């Protein structure tokens, strides 16, 4: 089991670097930093992280080809690989329709676009020319092969991730979601030259850790509220959450009524959409996910009331898997 950290680049840079260095000291393998237009530039943060660390791998989790041209993603990634001396990763995903509409970008054929993006990036980082003649001349990768992950949730994207990528970032926290997702990834892997044992299936979780269960749950609730508000009906039904409850939470959030949104999140909702609790409960959930087929556990927001201290609570768990 690999362990990874997911960060949103919307907080002070020094705080982010402290978290990344803490996760490296604990023994984490990867750090994924999200790529949103309204946050700090992800590749600049990754470059700083690469200079401040020596073993942890660093990458975007995820960039999307509607906002960033695949050529620029490939150039930035090979540059990052040189800066980090061979520790670059790259995650590619479709983004979401609402964001594209906000930016005036047409969101068309997301599955085909992501597949083409992965293939284009792989060619360019391997020094090949595109059919158009485009090639990267001024950058060089250090690794023989920079791992490319695809962020996926829907059935077609999950299968596509299995077909074209080196790993998949599945934005979920509950075993039920992985029981649905992993067979679709495996179906795609039937047409991928990479061996199944070398393919990374990452649980991109909402994670909240504290020695006090109540504190962990309370920290998770606001993140879970946003997840529920954005979840399709099929996912809500999978977890026995009524559409009316989800709509009520969505309305509270739309009106910036965070108190009532959080108050509407039940413990069952927290269990469905986060990995939450004391180290003992976290360990049990990781073991469940491993038994289903997950081989990379990503610690995502909120992490905990004190993120650095919450990460440190995972050290024994990380050591037990190594």
Coordinates of C-alpha atoms in Angstrom, one line a residue:
X1 CA 0.0 0.0 0.0
X2 CA 1.3 3.4 -1.0
X3 CA 0.4 6.5 1.1
X4 CA -0.1 9.9 -0.5
X5 CA -1.1 13.4 0.5
X6 CA -3.6 15.5 -1.4
X7 CA -3.5 19.3 -1.0
X8 CA -5.6 22.2 -2.3
X9 CA -3.2 25.1 -3.0
X10 CA -5.4 27.8 -1.4
X11 CA -3.4 28.2 1.9
X12 CA -0.1 29.8 2.7
X13 CA 2.8 28.2 0.8
X14 CA 4.9 27.7 3.9
X15 CA 2.1 25.8 5.5
X16 CA 1.8 23.6 2.5
X17 CA 5.5 22.9 2.4
X18 CA 5.4 22.0 6.1
X19 CA 2.7 19.4 5.4
X20 CA 4.6 18.0 2.5
X21 CA 7.8 17.7 4.4
X22 CA 5.9 16.1 7.3
X23 CA 4.3 13.5 5.0
X24 CA 7.8 12.7 3.5
X25 CA 9.2 12.2 7.0
X26 CA 6.4 9.8 7.9
X27 CA 7.1 7.8 4.8
X28 CA 4.5 8.9 2.3
X29 CA 5.2 8.0 -1.4
X30 CA 3.4 10.8 -3.2
X31 CA 1.9 14.3 -2.9
X32 CA -0.9 15.3 -5.2
X33 CA -1.8 19.0 -5.5
X34 CA -5.1 20.0 -7.1
X35 CA -5.1 22.2 -10.2
X36 CA -7.9 24.9 -10.0
X37 CA -7.9 28.2 -11.9
X38 CA -8.8 30.1 -8.7
X39 CA -6.0 28.8 -6.5
X40 CA -2.3 29.2 -6.5
X41 CA -0.5 27.9 -9.6
X42 CA 0.0 24.2 -9.1
X43 CA 3.3 23.8 -10.9
X44 CA 5.0 26.6 -9.0
X45 CA 4.0 24.9 -5.7
X46 CA 5.2 21.5 -7.0
X47 CA 8.6 23.0 -8.0
X48 CA 9.0 24.5 -4.5
X49 CA 8.0 21.2 -2.9
X50 CA 10.5 19.3 -5.1
X51 CA 13.3 21.6 -3.8
X52 CA 12.2 21.2 -0.2
X53 CA 12.1 17.3 -0.3
X54 CA 14.2 14.4 -1.5
X55 CA 12.2 11.3 -1.7
X56 CA 8.4 12.0 -2.1
X57 CA 7.0 12.1 -5.6
X58 CA 5.1 15.2 -6.6
X59 CA 2.4 15.8 -9.2
X60 CA -0.9 17.4 -10.2
X61 CA -4.0 15.8 -8.9
X62 CA -5.4 16.6 -11.4
X63 CA -4.9 19.0 -14.4
X64 CA -7.4 19.0 -17.2
X65 CA -7.0 19.4 -21.0
X66 CA -9.8 21.9 -21.3
X67 CA -7.9 24.5 -19.3
X68 CA -4.3 23.4 -19.9
X69 CA -3.1 22.3 -23.3
X70 CA -1.6 18.9 -23.2
X71 CA 1.7 20.2 -24.6
X72 CA 2.0 22.7 -21.7
X73 CA 1.2 20.0 -19.2
X74 CA 3.9 17.8 -20.7
X75 CA 6.5 20.6 -20.7
X76 CA 5.7 21.5 -17.1
X77 CA 5.8 17.8 -16.0
X78 CA 9.2 17.1 -17.6
X79 CA 10.6 20.3 -16.1
X80 CA 9.3 19.2 -12.7
X81 CA 10.9 15.8 -13.2
X82 CA 14.3 17.5 -13.8
X83 CA 13.8 19.8 -10.8
X84 CA 12.9 16.8 -8.6
X85 CA 15.6 14.5 -10.0
X86 CA 13.0 12.0 -11.2
X87 CA 10.1 12.3 -8.8
X88 CA 7.4 13.8 -11.1
X89 CA 3.9 12.5 -11.4
X90 CA 1.0 13.8 -13.5
X91 CA -2.7 13.4 -13.0
X92 CA -5.2 14.1 -15.7
X93 CA -9.0 14.5 -15.4
X94 CA -11.9 16.0 -17.2
X95 CA -12.7 18.8 -14.8
X96 CA -16.3 19.6 -14.4
X97 CA -18.9 21.2 -16.6
X98 CA -19.9 24.0 -14.2
X99 CA -16.4 25.3 -13.9
X100 CA -16.0 25.2 -17.7
X101 CA -19.2 27.2 -18.1
X102 CA -17.9 29.8 -15.6
X103 CA -14.8 30.2 -17.7
X104 CA -16.6 30.2 -21.0
X105 CA -15.0 26.9 -22.1
X106 CA -16.9 24.3 -24.1
X107 CA -16.9 21.0 -22.2
X108 CA -17.2 18.4 -25.0
X109 CA -16.4 14.7 -25.1
X110 CA -14.6 14.5 -21.8
X111 CA -13.7 10.8 -22.0
X112 CA -12.2 11.1 -25.5
X113 CA -10.5 14.3 -24.6
X114 CA -8.8 12.9 -21.5
X115 CA -7.7 9.8 -23.4
X116 CA -6.2 11.9 -26.2
X117 CA -4.5 14.1 -23.6
X118 CA -2.8 11.1 -21.9
X119 CA -1.6 9.8 -25.2
X120 CA -0.2 13.2 -26.2
X121 CA 1.5 13.8 -22.9
X122 CA 3.1 10.3 -23.0
X123 CA 4.5 10.9 -26.5
X124 CA 5.9 14.3 -25.7
X125 CA 7.5 13.3 -22.4
X126 CA 9.1 10.3 -24.1
X127 CA 10.7 12.6 -26.7
X128 CA 8.4 11.7 -29.6
X129 CA 6.9 14.0 -32.2
X130 CA 3.2 14.5 -32.5
X131 CA 1.6 14.2 -35.9
X132 CA 1.6 18.0 -36.1
X133 CA 5.4 18.0 -35.7
X134 CA 5.3 19.4 -32.2
X135 CA 8.1 18.1 -29.9
X136 CA 9.7 19.1 -26.6
X137 CA 13.2 20.2 -27.2
X138 CA 14.3 22.2 -24.1
X139 CA 13.2 19.9 -21.3
X140 CA 14.3 16.4 -20.3
X141 CA 12.8 13.8 -18.0
X142 CA 14.9 11.9 -15.5
X143 CA 12.7 8.9 -15.0
X144 CA 12.5 6.3 -17.6
X145 CA 8.7 6.6 -17.4
X146 CA 6.8 9.4 -15.7
X147 CA 3.6 7.9 -14.2
X148 CA 0.4 9.3 -15.6
X149 CA -2.8 8.9 -13.5
X150 CA -6.4 9.6 -14.6
X151 CA -8.9 11.0 -12.2
X152 CA -12.2 9.1 -12.7
X153 CA -15.6 8.6 -11.2
X154 CA -18.1 7.7 -14.0
X155 CA -18.2 4.3 -15.6
X156 CA -16.7 5.3 -19.0
X157 CA -13.9 7.4 -17.4
X158 CA -13.0 4.6 -15.0
X159 CA -12.7 2.1 -17.9
X160 CA -10.7 4.7 -19.9
X161 CA -8.3 5.1 -17.0
X162 CA -7.7 1.4 -17.0
X163 CA -7.0 1.5 -20.8
X164 CA -4.5 4.4 -21.1
X165 CA -3.0 5.3 -17.7
X166 CA -0.5 4.0 -15.2
X167 CA -2.9 4.6 -12.4
X168 CA -6.3 5.9 -11.5
X169 CA -7.4 8.5 -8.8
X170 CA -10.8 7.5 -7.7
X171 CA -12.5 10.3 -5.8
X172 CA -14.2 8.2 -3.1
X173 CA -13.8 7.0 0.5
X174 CA -16.2 4.1 1.0
X175 CA -15.6 0.5 0.0
X176 CA -19.0 0.4 -1.8
X177 CA -17.7 2.9 -4.3
X178 CA -14.6 0.9 -5.0
X179 CA -16.6 -2.3 -5.4
X180 CA -18.4 -0.5 -8.2
X181 CA -15.3 1.2 -9.7
X182 CA -12.5 -1.3 -9.6
X183 CA -14.1 -3.9 -12.0
X184 CA -14.5 -1.1 -14.5
X185 CA -10.9 -0.1 -14.2
X186 CA -9.9 -3.8 -14.6
X187 CA -12.0 -4.1 -17.7
X188 CA -10.0 -1.2 -19.2
X189 CA -6.7 -2.8 -18.1
X190 CA -7.4 -5.7 -20.4
X191 CA -6.4 -3.4 -23.2
X192 CA -3.5 -1.8 -21.5
X193 CA 0.1 -3.1 -21.9
X194 CA 0.9 -2.3 -18.3
X195 CA 0.6 -5.3 -16.0
X196 CA -2.1 -5.2 -13.3
X197 CA 0.4 -5.6 -10.5
X198 CA 2.2 -2.4 -11.7
X199 CA -1.0 -0.3 -12.0
X200 CA -2.0 2.1 -9.2
X201 CA -5.6 2.1 -7.9
X202 CA -5.7 5.1 -5.6
X203 CA -8.4 6.0 -3.1
X204 CA -8.6 9.8 -3.3
X205 CA -10.3 10.1 0.1
X206 CA -11.7 12.8 2.3
X207 CA -9.8 12.0 5.5
X208 CA -10.2 13.3 9.0
X209 CA -7.9 12.0 11.8
X210 CA -7.9 12.8 15.5
X211 CA -7.5 10.9 18.8
X212 CA -11.0 12.2 19.6
X213 CA -13.6 10.7 17.3
X214 CA -16.0 13.6 17.8
X215 CA -13.4 16.1 16.7
X216 CA -12.6 14.0 13.7
X217 CA -16.3 13.8 12.7
X218 CA -16.9 17.5 13.2
X219 CA -13.9 18.3 11.0
X220 CA -15.2 16.1 8.3
X221 CA -18.7 17.3 8.1
X222 CA -18.2 20.5 6.1
X223 CA -16.2 18.5 3.4
X224 CA -18.9 15.8 3.4
X225 CA -21.6 18.4 2.9
X226 CA -19.9 19.7 -0.3
X227 CA -19.4 16.1 -1.5
X228 CA -23.1 15.2 -1.0
X229 CA -24.2 18.4 -2.7
X230 CA -22.2 17.5 -5.8
X231 CA -23.0 13.7 -5.8
X232 CA -25.2 12.2 -8.5
X233 CA -28.4 10.4 -7.5
X234 CA -26.9 7.0 -8.3
X235 CA -24.1 7.5 -5.7
X236 CA -26.5 8.8 -3.1
X237 CA -28.8 5.8 -3.6
X238 CA -25.7 3.5 -3.3
X239 CA -25.3 4.8 0.3
X240 CA -28.9 5.0 1.2
X241 CA -29.0 8.8 1.4
X242 CA -32.3 10.5 0.3
X243 CA -32.3 12.9 -2.5
X244 CA -34.3 15.3 -0.4
X245 CA -31.6 15.4 2.3
X246 CA -28.9 16.0 -0.3
X247 CA -31.0 18.8 -1.9
X248 CA -31.5 20.4 1.5
X249 CA -27.7 20.4 2.1
X250 CA -27.1 21.8 -1.4
X251 CA -29.6 24.6 -0.7
X252 CA -28.0 25.5 2.6
X253 CA -24.5 25.7 0.9
X254 CA -25.9 27.8 -2.0
X255 CA -27.1 30.3 0.5
X256 CA -23.8 30.2 2.4
X257 CA -25.7 28.8 5.4
X258 CA -22.8 26.5 6.5
X259 CA -24.1 26.0 10.0
X260 CA -27.3 24.3 8.9
X261 CA -25.5 22.5 6.1
X262 CA -23.1 21.0 8.6
X263 CA -25.9 20.3 11.0
X264 CA -27.7 18.3 8.3
X265 CA -24.8 15.9 7.8
X266 CA -25.4 12.7 9.8
X267 CA -22.8 10.2 11.0
X268 CA -23.9 7.8 8.3
X269 CA -23.1 10.5 5.7
X270 CA -19.7 11.0 7.2
X271 CA -19.1 7.2 7.0
X272 CA -20.2 7.1 3.4
X273 CA -18.1 10.0 2.1
X274 CA -15.0 10.1 4.3
X275 CA -12.4 8.0 6.1
X276 CA -12.8 9.4 9.6
X277 CA -11.8 8.7 13.2
X278 CA -8.9 7.7 15.4
X279 CA -5.9 5.9 13.9
X280 CA -7.6 2.6 14.8
X281 CA -10.7 3.4 12.6
X282 CA -8.5 4.7 9.8
X283 CA -6.5 1.5 9.8
X284 CA -9.6 -0.6 9.6
X285 CA -10.9 1.4 6.6
X286 CA -7.6 1.1 4.8
X287 CA -7.5 -2.6 5.3
X288 CA -11.0 -2.9 3.8
X289 CA -10.0 -0.8 0.8
X290 CA -6.9 -3.0 0.3
X291 CA -8.9 -6.1 0.4
X292 CA -11.1 -4.7 -2.4
X293 CA -8.0 -3.9 -4.6
X294 CA -6.9 -0.4 -3.6
X295 CA -3.1 -0.1 -3.5
X296 CA -2.7 3.7 -2.9
X297 CA -4.4 5.5 0.0
X298 CA -4.6 9.3 -0.5
X299 CA -5.1 11.4 2.6
X300 CA -7.3 14.3 1.4
X301 CA -9.0 17.3 3.0
X302 CA -9.8 18.1 5.7
X303 CA -7.0 15.9 7.2
X304 CA -7.7 17.2 10.8
X305 CA -8.1 20.1 13.1
X306 CA -4.3 20.4 13.1
X307 CA -3.1 19.0 9.8
X308 CA 0.5 18.4 10.8
X309 CA -0.4 16.6 14.0
X310 CA -3.1 14.6 12.3
X311 CA -0.6 13.4 9.7
X312 CA 1.8 12.3 12.4
X313 CA -1.0 10.1 13.8
X314 CA -0.6 8.0 10.7
X315 CA 3.0 7.2 11.1
X316 CA 2.5 3.8 12.8
X317 CA -0.1 2.9 10.1
X318 CA 2.3 3.7 7.3
X319 CA 5.1 1.7 9.0
X320 CA 2.8 -1.3 9.4
X321 CA 2.3 -1.5 5.6
X322 CA 6.1 -1.2 4.8

